[in-house]
Amino acid sequence: MSCLACCCASATCGLCSSVASGISRKSARIAYCGLFGASLVVSWILRETAAPLLEKFSWINTSDSYTKEWYQQQAVLRVSFGNFLFFAIYALVMIGVKDQNDRRDSWHHGGWPVKMIVWFLLVVLMFFVPNEIISVYGILSKFGAGAFLLVQVVLLLDATHNWNDSWVEKDERKWYVALLVISIVCYIATYAFSGVLFMWFNPSGHDCGLNVFFIVMTMILAFVFAIVALHPAVNGSLLPASVISVYCAYVCYTGLSSEPHDYVCNGLNRSKAVTASTLILGMLTTVLSVLYSALRAGSSTTFLSPPSSPRAGGKEALLEDPEDGKKNGEAEARPVSYSYSFFHIIFALASMYAAMLLSGWTDSSESASLIDVGWTSVWVKICTGWVTAALYIWTLIAPLILPDREFY
């Protein structure tokens, strides 16, 4: 197994290096996503196969009480730590890059063979780090993962407001009708889905008051969103309220579905003997969601546009890099269109979030064969939904509370 893990890791690194020379300015951001995705694949492979190998490392195997699940968490955390350091170092190096004539601009877009080597060495080096340091990183990762979830929430709020504003600006009857229809559909979906959650997570014959509280709170928040958004004193709209309601219902579902497999109120009845196909499907979903969130956040002008950047209305593709204007011999200092430093911070936080998913939020009470299961995961997701609700309501009432400030 350990030989297989080493071969897979080497093959992944070799594949990344082979395409590094073909990465252009336009494909730089997707290349970072590819590197991040490779780290998730390596984490998963080592999570499943590296436990016997780690037991042979005397600086890791310092106690006879360590279980297989503990070694699996160590493999995930150590790969994540190396990945986190790679992006965190780049975030520090890129602080203050304002125009394309800055030498560090080429460091951000080029030098991929060197980047692959540095990334690989950092990951390998983490397997020689004492357990105490990894334990501290595991604790900090819970906060970093929470910060990444918060970024997702802000992106969702920004996207829904932009969606609503773009259709309202068209000032045509058909777009207003479309807004109303989509809003009604979203609200119907929210309450219908909440009804399904009652059937799944409140089985008859059991006292499931906590689950009922979570579901009812979600339904109440959805109603409050509509009331606040439609209040005459608030410059709100029903579309963002309905979309946020659906999102909160979805987050409630993911939180409840993460309850321990043996919890009587978990109607999904997760089996501890998870099949290989279930693991693959769960991992694929995790990889795609984390990659999209990191890419979307890393490309968002809401977060990334520096003061000198022409932020207004640039509708660019997610995978394209607009830094294409610098030709050979061009002396004009064109400003960068997004903050390179914050771009790498997003991926550093995403590394922590992925580590928490693959290690079950370092919750030792659950089998490591189950992805993203445990009470820590439940509360993190439920609290994420509540924070989403609070932030959305704040976006509506903030102009009333702070009338002298400008909000975008």
CSV table of C-alpha atoms in Angstrom, one decimal:
chain,number,residue,atom,x,y,z
A,1,MET,CA,0.0,0.0,0.0
A,2,SER,CA,2.8,2.4,0.9
A,3,CYS,CA,4.5,1.7,-2.4
A,4,LEU,CA,1.3,2.4,-4.2
A,5,ALA,CA,0.9,5.7,-2.4
A,6,CYS,CA,4.4,6.7,-3.3
A,7,CYS,CA,3.9,5.8,-6.9
A,8,CYS,CA,0.6,7.7,-7.2
A,9,ALA,CA,2.1,10.7,-5.5
A,10,SER,CA,5.2,10.6,-7.9
A,11,ALA,CA,2.9,10.2,-10.9
A,12,THR,CA,0.8,13.1,-9.9
A,13,CYS,CA,3.9,15.3,-9.4
A,14,GLY,CA,5.3,14.2,-12.7
A,15,LEU,CA,2.1,14.9,-14.6
A,16,CYS,CA,1.9,18.4,-13.1
A,17,SER,CA,5.5,19.1,-14.1
A,18,SER,CA,5.0,17.9,-17.6
A,19,VAL,CA,2.3,20.5,-18.2
A,20,ALA,CA,3.9,23.3,-16.3
A,21,SER,CA,5.8,24.7,-19.2
A,22,GLY,CA,2.6,25.1,-21.2
A,23,ILE,CA,0.9,27.3,-18.7
A,24,SER,CA,0.2,30.8,-19.9
A,25,ARG,CA,-1.0,34.0,-18.3
A,26,LYS,CA,-4.5,33.1,-19.2
A,27,SER,CA,-4.4,29.7,-17.7
A,28,ALA,CA,-2.5,30.6,-14.5
A,29,ARG,CA,-5.5,30.6,-12.3
A,30,ILE,CA,-6.8,27.3,-13.5
A,31,ALA,CA,-3.2,25.9,-13.0
A,32,TYR,CA,-3.3,26.9,-9.4
A,33,CYS,CA,-6.6,25.1,-9.1
A,34,GLY,CA,-5.1,22.1,-10.7
A,35,LEU,CA,-2.3,22.1,-8.2
A,36,PHE,CA,-4.8,22.5,-5.4
A,37,GLY,CA,-6.8,19.6,-6.8
A,38,ALA,CA,-3.7,17.5,-7.0
A,39,SER,CA,-3.1,18.1,-3.3
A,40,LEU,CA,-6.6,16.8,-2.6
A,41,VAL,CA,-6.0,13.7,-4.6
A,42,VAL,CA,-2.7,13.0,-2.8
A,43,SER,CA,-4.4,13.6,0.5
A,44,TRP,CA,-7.1,11.1,-0.3
A,45,ILE,CA,-4.7,8.4,-1.5
A,46,LEU,CA,-2.5,8.8,1.6
A,47,ARG,CA,-5.5,8.8,3.8
A,48,GLU,CA,-6.5,5.4,2.5
A,49,THR,CA,-3.1,3.8,2.2
A,50,ALA,CA,-0.4,5.5,4.2
A,51,ALA,CA,-1.3,4.4,7.8
A,52,PRO,CA,1.0,1.3,7.8
A,53,LEU,CA,3.9,3.5,6.5
A,54,LEU,CA,3.4,6.3,9.1
A,55,GLU,CA,3.5,3.6,11.9
A,56,LYS,CA,7.1,3.0,10.9
A,57,PHE,CA,8.2,6.6,11.5
A,58,SER,CA,9.4,6.9,15.0
A,59,TRP,CA,8.9,10.6,15.2
A,60,ILE,CA,5.2,10.1,14.3
A,61,ASN,CA,4.5,6.8,16.1
A,62,THR,CA,5.3,8.1,19.6
A,63,SER,CA,2.5,6.2,21.4
A,64,ASP,CA,1.0,2.7,21.3
A,65,SER,CA,-2.5,4.2,21.7
A,66,TYR,CA,-2.6,5.7,18.2
A,67,THR,CA,-5.4,4.2,16.1
A,68,LYS,CA,-5.6,3.7,12.3
A,69,GLU,CA,-8.0,6.7,12.2
A,70,TRP,CA,-5.4,8.9,13.9
A,71,TYR,CA,-2.8,7.9,11.3
A,72,GLN,CA,-5.2,8.7,8.5
A,73,GLN,CA,-5.8,12.1,10.0
A,74,GLN,CA,-2.1,12.7,10.3
A,75,ALA,CA,-1.6,11.9,6.5
A,76,VAL,CA,-4.4,14.4,5.6
A,77,LEU,CA,-3.2,17.1,7.9
A,78,ARG,CA,0.5,16.9,6.9
A,79,VAL,CA,-0.3,17.1,3.1
A,80,SER,CA,-2.7,20.0,3.9
A,81,PHE,CA,0.0,21.8,6.0
A,82,GLY,CA,2.4,21.6,3.1
A,83,ASN,CA,-0.2,22.9,0.7
A,84,PHE,CA,-1.2,25.7,3.1
A,85,LEU,CA,2.4,26.8,3.5
A,86,PHE,CA,2.9,26.9,-0.3
A,87,PHE,CA,-0.1,29.3,-0.8
A,88,ALA,CA,0.6,31.2,2.4
A,89,ILE,CA,4.2,31.9,1.4
A,90,TYR,CA,3.0,33.1,-2.0
A,91,ALA,CA,0.4,35.3,-0.3
A,92,LEU,CA,3.2,37.0,1.7
A,93,VAL,CA,5.5,37.4,-1.3
A,94,MET,CA,2.7,39.0,-3.4
A,95,ILE,CA,1.8,41.6,-0.9
A,96,GLY,CA,1.8,45.1,-2.6
A,97,VAL,CA,1.9,44.0,-6.2
A,98,LYS,CA,0.0,46.8,-8.0
A,99,ASP,CA,1.1,46.7,-11.6
A,100,GLN,CA,2.3,44.3,-14.2
A,101,ASN,CA,5.8,45.9,-14.3
A,102,ASP,CA,6.4,44.5,-10.8
A,103,ARG,CA,8.8,41.6,-11.1
A,104,ARG,CA,6.6,39.5,-8.8
A,105,ASP,CA,3.9,39.6,-11.4
A,106,SER,CA,5.9,37.1,-13.5
A,107,TRP,CA,6.5,35.0,-10.3
A,108,HIS,CA,2.7,34.7,-9.9
A,109,HIS,CA,2.1,33.7,-13.6
A,110,GLY,CA,5.3,31.8,-14.5
A,111,GLY,CA,8.0,29.6,-13.0
A,112,TRP,CA,5.8,26.6,-12.8
A,113,PRO,CA,8.5,23.9,-12.8
A,114,VAL,CA,10.0,25.6,-9.7
A,115,LYS,CA,6.6,25.9,-8.1
A,116,MET,CA,6.0,22.2,-8.5
A,117,ILE,CA,9.3,21.4,-6.9
A,118,VAL,CA,8.7,23.7,-4.0
A,119,TRP,CA,5.2,22.4,-3.4
A,120,PHE,CA,6.4,18.8,-3.5
A,121,LEU,CA,9.3,19.5,-1.1
A,122,LEU,CA,7.0,21.3,1.3
A,123,VAL,CA,4.5,18.4,1.4
A,124,VAL,CA,7.3,15.9,1.9
A,125,LEU,CA,8.9,18.0,4.6
A,126,MET,CA,5.7,18.0,6.6
A,127,PHE,CA,6.1,14.3,7.2
A,128,PHE,CA,9.2,15.1,9.3
A,129,VAL,CA,7.5,17.7,11.4
A,130,PRO,CA,6.8,16.7,15.1
A,131,ASN,CA,3.2,15.7,16.0
A,132,GLU,CA,2.8,18.7,18.3
A,133,ILE,CA,3.1,21.1,15.4
A,134,ILE,CA,0.6,19.1,13.3
A,135,SER,CA,-1.8,19.1,16.3
A,136,VAL,CA,-1.6,22.9,16.5
A,137,TYR,CA,-2.2,23.1,12.7
A,138,GLY,CA,-5.3,20.9,13.1
A,139,ILE,CA,-6.7,23.2,15.7
A,140,LEU,CA,-6.0,26.3,13.6
A,141,SER,CA,-7.5,24.6,10.5
A,142,LYS,CA,-10.9,24.6,12.2
A,143,PHE,CA,-10.8,28.4,12.3
A,144,GLY,CA,-9.3,28.6,8.8
A,145,ALA,CA,-12.1,26.3,7.5
A,146,GLY,CA,-14.7,28.5,9.1
A,147,ALA,CA,-13.1,31.6,7.5
A,148,PHE,CA,-13.3,29.8,4.1
A,149,LEU,CA,-17.0,29.0,4.7
A,150,LEU,CA,-17.5,32.7,5.5
A,151,VAL,CA,-15.9,33.7,2.2
A,152,GLN,CA,-18.4,31.3,0.4
A,153,VAL,CA,-21.3,33.1,2.2
A,154,VAL,CA,-20.1,36.6,1.2
A,155,LEU,CA,-19.7,35.4,-2.4
A,156,LEU,CA,-23.2,34.0,-2.4
A,157,LEU,CA,-24.6,37.3,-1.1
A,158,ASP,CA,-22.7,39.3,-3.6
A,159,ALA,CA,-23.8,37.0,-6.5
A,160,THR,CA,-27.5,37.1,-5.6
A,161,HIS,CA,-27.5,40.9,-5.2
A,162,ASN,CA,-25.7,41.3,-8.6
A,163,TRP,CA,-28.1,38.9,-10.2
A,164,ASN,CA,-31.1,40.9,-8.9
A,165,ASP,CA,-29.6,44.2,-9.9
A,166,SER,CA,-28.7,43.1,-13.4
A,167,TRP,CA,-32.3,42.0,-14.2
A,168,VAL,CA,-33.8,45.1,-12.5
A,169,GLU,CA,-31.6,47.4,-14.6
A,170,LYS,CA,-33.1,46.0,-17.8
A,171,ASP,CA,-36.3,47.7,-16.7
A,172,GLU,CA,-38.6,45.4,-18.7
A,173,ARG,CA,-41.7,43.6,-17.7
A,174,LYS,CA,-40.5,40.2,-18.7
A,175,TRP,CA,-37.5,40.5,-16.4
A,176,TYR,CA,-39.7,41.6,-13.4
A,177,VAL,CA,-42.0,38.6,-14.1
A,178,ALA,CA,-38.9,36.3,-14.2
A,179,LEU,CA,-37.7,37.7,-10.9
A,180,LEU,CA,-41.1,37.0,-9.3
A,181,VAL,CA,-41.4,33.5,-10.8
A,182,ILE,CA,-37.9,32.4,-9.7
A,183,SER,CA,-38.5,33.9,-6.2
A,184,ILE,CA,-41.8,32.0,-5.8
A,185,VAL,CA,-40.2,28.8,-7.0
A,186,CYS,CA,-37.3,29.2,-4.6
A,187,TYR,CA,-39.6,29.7,-1.6
A,188,ILE,CA,-41.7,26.7,-2.6
A,189,ALA,CA,-38.5,24.6,-2.9
A,190,THR,CA,-37.3,25.9,0.5
A,191,TYR,CA,-40.5,24.9,2.4
A,192,ALA,CA,-41.0,21.6,0.5
A,193,PHE,CA,-37.4,20.6,1.2
A,194,SER,CA,-37.9,21.5,4.8
A,195,GLY,CA,-40.8,19.2,4.9
A,196,VAL,CA,-38.7,16.4,3.5
A,197,LEU,CA,-36.1,17.1,6.2
A,198,PHE,CA,-38.8,16.5,8.8
A,199,MET,CA,-39.4,13.1,7.4
A,200,TRP,CA,-35.7,12.2,7.1
A,201,PHE,CA,-34.4,13.6,10.4
A,202,ASN,CA,-37.4,13.4,12.7
A,203,PRO,CA,-38.4,9.7,12.6
A,204,SER,CA,-41.4,8.8,14.6
A,205,GLY,CA,-40.9,7.2,18.0
A,206,HIS,CA,-37.7,9.2,18.8
A,207,ASP,CA,-37.1,12.5,20.6
A,208,CYS,CA,-35.4,14.5,17.9
A,209,GLY,CA,-35.9,18.0,19.4
A,210,LEU,CA,-32.5,19.3,18.2
A,211,ASN,CA,-33.2,18.3,14.6
A,212,VAL,CA,-36.6,19.9,14.8
A,213,PHE,CA,-35.1,23.1,16.1
A,214,PHE,CA,-32.6,23.3,13.3
A,215,ILE,CA,-35.3,22.7,10.6
A,216,VAL,CA,-37.9,25.1,12.2
A,217,MET,CA,-35.3,27.8,12.6
A,218,THR,CA,-34.5,27.5,8.9
A,219,MET,CA,-38.1,27.9,8.0
A,220,ILE,CA,-38.5,30.9,10.3
A,221,LEU,CA,-35.4,32.6,8.9
A,222,ALA,CA,-36.8,32.2,5.3
A,223,PHE,CA,-40.0,33.9,6.4
A,224,VAL,CA,-38.0,36.7,8.1
A,225,PHE,CA,-35.9,37.3,5.0
A,226,ALA,CA,-39.1,38.0,2.9
A,227,ILE,CA,-40.6,40.3,5.6
A,228,VAL,CA,-37.4,42.3,5.9
A,229,ALA,CA,-36.6,42.5,2.2
A,230,LEU,CA,-40.2,43.7,1.3
A,231,HIS,CA,-40.4,46.3,4.1
A,232,PRO,CA,-40.9,49.8,2.6
A,233,ALA,CA,-38.0,51.2,4.6
A,234,VAL,CA,-35.6,48.6,3.2
A,235,ASN,CA,-34.2,48.7,-0.3
A,236,GLY,CA,-34.5,45.0,-0.8
A,237,SER,CA,-35.9,42.4,-3.2
A,238,LEU,CA,-37.5,39.1,-3.0
A,239,LEU,CA,-35.0,37.2,-5.3
A,240,PRO,CA,-32.0,37.5,-3.0
A,241,ALA,CA,-34.2,36.6,0.0
A,242,SER,CA,-35.5,33.4,-1.8
A,243,VAL,CA,-32.1,32.3,-3.0
A,244,ILE,CA,-30.6,32.7,0.5
A,245,SER,CA,-33.5,30.8,1.9
A,246,VAL,CA,-32.8,27.9,-0.4
A,247,TYR,CA,-29.1,28.0,0.5
A,248,CYS,CA,-29.9,28.0,4.2
A,249,ALA,CA,-32.2,24.9,3.7
A,250,TYR,CA,-29.4,23.2,1.8
A,251,VAL,CA,-26.9,24.0,4.6
A,252,CYS,CA,-29.3,22.7,7.2
A,253,TYR,CA,-29.6,19.4,5.2
A,254,THR,CA,-25.8,19.0,4.9
A,255,GLY,CA,-25.4,19.6,8.6
A,256,LEU,CA,-28.1,17.1,9.6
A,257,SER,CA,-26.7,14.5,7.1
A,258,SER,CA,-23.3,14.8,8.9
A,259,GLU,CA,-24.8,13.5,12.1
A,260,PRO,CA,-23.1,10.3,13.4
A,261,HIS,CA,-24.2,7.2,11.5
A,262,ASP,CA,-25.5,5.6,14.7
A,263,TYR,CA,-27.6,8.6,15.8
A,264,VAL,CA,-31.2,7.5,15.9
A,265,CYS,CA,-32.5,10.8,14.5
A,266,ASN,CA,-30.3,10.5,11.4
A,267,GLY,CA,-32.9,9.0,9.0
A,268,LEU,CA,-30.2,8.5,6.3
A,269,ASN,CA,-28.9,5.5,8.4
A,270,ARG,CA,-25.3,5.8,7.2
A,271,SER,CA,-23.6,2.4,7.3
A,272,LYS,CA,-20.1,2.2,8.8
A,273,ALA,CA,-19.1,-0.2,6.0
A,274,VAL,CA,-18.9,2.4,3.3
A,275,THR,CA,-18.4,1.0,-0.2
A,276,ALA,CA,-15.6,2.1,-2.4
A,277,SER,CA,-18.1,3.7,-4.8
A,278,THR,CA,-19.6,5.8,-2.0
A,279,LEU,CA,-16.2,7.0,-1.0
A,280,ILE,CA,-15.3,7.9,-4.5
A,281,LEU,CA,-18.6,9.8,-5.1
A,282,GLY,CA,-18.2,11.7,-1.8
A,283,MET,CA,-14.6,12.6,-2.5
A,284,LEU,CA,-15.5,13.7,-6.0
A,285,THR,CA,-18.2,16.0,-4.7
A,286,THR,CA,-15.9,17.4,-2.1
A,287,VAL,CA,-13.1,18.1,-4.7
A,288,LEU,CA,-15.5,19.8,-7.1
A,289,SER,CA,-17.2,22.0,-4.5
A,290,VAL,CA,-13.9,23.1,-2.9
A,291,LEU,CA,-12.3,23.8,-6.3
A,292,TYR,CA,-15.2,25.8,-7.5
A,293,SER,CA,-15.4,27.8,-4.3
A,294,ALA,CA,-11.7,28.5,-4.3
A,295,LEU,CA,-11.7,29.5,-8.0
A,296,ARG,CA,-14.8,31.7,-7.6
A,297,ALA,CA,-13.4,33.4,-4.6
A,298,GLY,CA,-10.0,33.8,-6.1
A,299,SER,CA,-11.5,35.5,-9.2
A,300,SER,CA,-14.0,37.7,-7.4
A,301,THR,CA,-13.5,41.4,-7.9
A,302,THR,CA,-15.6,41.9,-4.7
A,303,PHE,CA,-12.7,40.6,-2.7
A,304,LEU,CA,-9.7,41.0,-4.8
A,305,SER,CA,-9.8,44.3,-6.7
A,306,PRO,CA,-7.0,46.6,-5.3
A,307,PRO,CA,-7.7,50.3,-5.2
A,308,SER,CA,-5.7,50.9,-8.3
A,309,SER,CA,-7.6,48.3,-10.3
A,310,PRO,CA,-10.3,49.2,-12.9
A,311,ARG,CA,-12.9,47.3,-11.0
A,312,ALA,CA,-16.0,48.6,-12.7
A,313,GLY,CA,-18.1,46.2,-14.6
A,314,GLY,CA,-15.4,43.8,-15.8
A,315,LYS,CA,-17.4,40.7,-16.9
A,316,GLU,CA,-14.6,38.3,-17.3
A,317,ALA,CA,-14.6,34.5,-17.6
A,318,LEU,CA,-13.7,32.7,-14.4
A,319,LEU,CA,-10.8,30.8,-16.0
A,320,GLU,CA,-9.4,33.6,-18.0
A,321,ASP,CA,-6.7,36.0,-16.7
A,322,PRO,CA,-7.3,39.6,-17.9
A,323,GLU,CA,-3.6,40.4,-17.4
A,324,ASP,CA,-3.0,39.8,-21.1
A,325,GLY,CA,-2.2,43.3,-22.1
A,326,LYS,CA,1.4,43.4,-21.3
A,327,LYS,CA,3.3,42.8,-24.6
A,328,ASN,CA,7.0,42.4,-25.1
A,329,GLY,CA,8.7,45.7,-24.7
A,330,GLU,CA,5.6,47.5,-23.4
A,331,ALA,CA,6.7,50.0,-20.8
A,332,GLU,CA,3.4,51.2,-19.6
A,333,ALA,CA,2.6,50.0,-16.1
A,334,ARG,CA,-0.8,48.5,-16.3
A,335,PRO,CA,-2.5,47.8,-12.9
A,336,VAL,CA,-3.3,44.3,-11.9
A,337,SER,CA,-7.0,43.4,-12.0
A,338,TYR,CA,-7.1,41.5,-8.7
A,339,SER,CA,-5.0,41.1,-5.5
A,340,TYR,CA,-2.6,38.2,-6.0
A,341,SER,CA,-2.0,38.1,-2.3
A,342,PHE,CA,-5.6,37.6,-1.4
A,343,PHE,CA,-6.0,35.1,-4.3
A,344,HIS,CA,-3.4,32.8,-2.5
A,345,ILE,CA,-5.0,33.4,0.9
A,346,ILE,CA,-8.2,31.9,-0.5
A,347,PHE,CA,-6.4,28.7,-1.5
A,348,ALA,CA,-4.6,28.6,1.8
A,349,LEU,CA,-7.9,28.7,3.6
A,350,ALA,CA,-9.4,26.2,1.2
A,351,SER,CA,-6.5,23.8,2.1
A,352,MET,CA,-7.6,24.0,5.7
A,353,TYR,CA,-11.2,23.4,4.8
A,354,ALA,CA,-10.4,20.4,2.6
A,355,ALA,CA,-8.3,18.9,5.5
A,356,MET,CA,-11.2,19.2,7.9
A,357,LEU,CA,-13.6,17.5,5.4
A,358,LEU,CA,-11.2,14.6,4.8
A,359,SER,CA,-10.3,14.2,8.5
A,360,GLY,CA,-13.9,14.5,9.8
A,361,TRP,CA,-12.9,17.8,11.4
A,362,THR,CA,-10.4,15.7,13.5
A,363,ASP,CA,-13.3,14.2,15.4
A,364,SER,CA,-11.9,11.0,16.8
A,365,SER,CA,-15.4,9.7,17.7
A,366,GLU,CA,-16.1,8.8,14.1
A,367,SER,CA,-14.6,6.3,11.8
A,368,ALA,CA,-12.2,7.9,9.3
A,369,SER,CA,-13.8,5.8,6.6
A,370,LEU,CA,-16.7,8.3,6.6
A,371,ILE,CA,-16.2,11.6,4.9
A,372,ASP,CA,-17.3,14.7,6.7
A,373,VAL,CA,-19.3,13.0,9.5
A,374,GLY,CA,-19.4,14.1,13.2
A,375,TRP,CA,-20.9,16.6,15.5
A,376,THR,CA,-18.2,19.1,14.8
A,377,SER,CA,-19.2,19.1,11.2
A,378,VAL,CA,-22.8,19.4,12.1
A,379,TRP,CA,-22.4,22.5,14.2
A,380,VAL,CA,-20.0,24.2,11.8
A,381,LYS,CA,-22.5,23.8,9.0
A,382,ILE,CA,-25.5,24.8,11.0
A,383,CYS,CA,-23.7,27.9,12.3
A,384,THR,CA,-22.7,28.7,8.7
A,385,GLY,CA,-26.4,28.9,7.8
A,386,TRP,CA,-27.0,31.2,10.8
A,387,VAL,CA,-24.1,33.4,9.9
A,388,THR,CA,-25.4,33.6,6.3
A,389,ALA,CA,-28.8,34.7,7.6
A,390,ALA,CA,-27.2,37.4,9.8
A,391,LEU,CA,-25.0,38.7,7.0
A,392,TYR,CA,-28.0,38.9,4.6
A,393,ILE,CA,-30.2,40.8,7.1
A,394,TRP,CA,-27.2,43.1,7.8
A,395,THR,CA,-26.9,43.9,4.1
A,396,LEU,CA,-30.5,45.0,4.2
A,397,ILE,CA,-30.6,47.1,7.4
A,398,ALA,CA,-27.0,48.4,7.3
A,399,PRO,CA,-27.9,51.5,5.1
A,400,LEU,CA,-30.6,52.3,7.7
A,401,ILE,CA,-28.4,52.0,10.7
A,402,LEU,CA,-25.4,53.7,9.1
A,403,PRO,CA,-26.9,56.3,6.7
A,404,ASP,CA,-23.7,58.2,6.3
A,405,ARG,CA,-21.7,55.3,4.9
A,406,GLU,CA,-21.7,54.0,1.3
A,407,PHE,CA,-22.4,50.4,0.6
A,408,TYR,CA,-21.6,48.6,-2.6
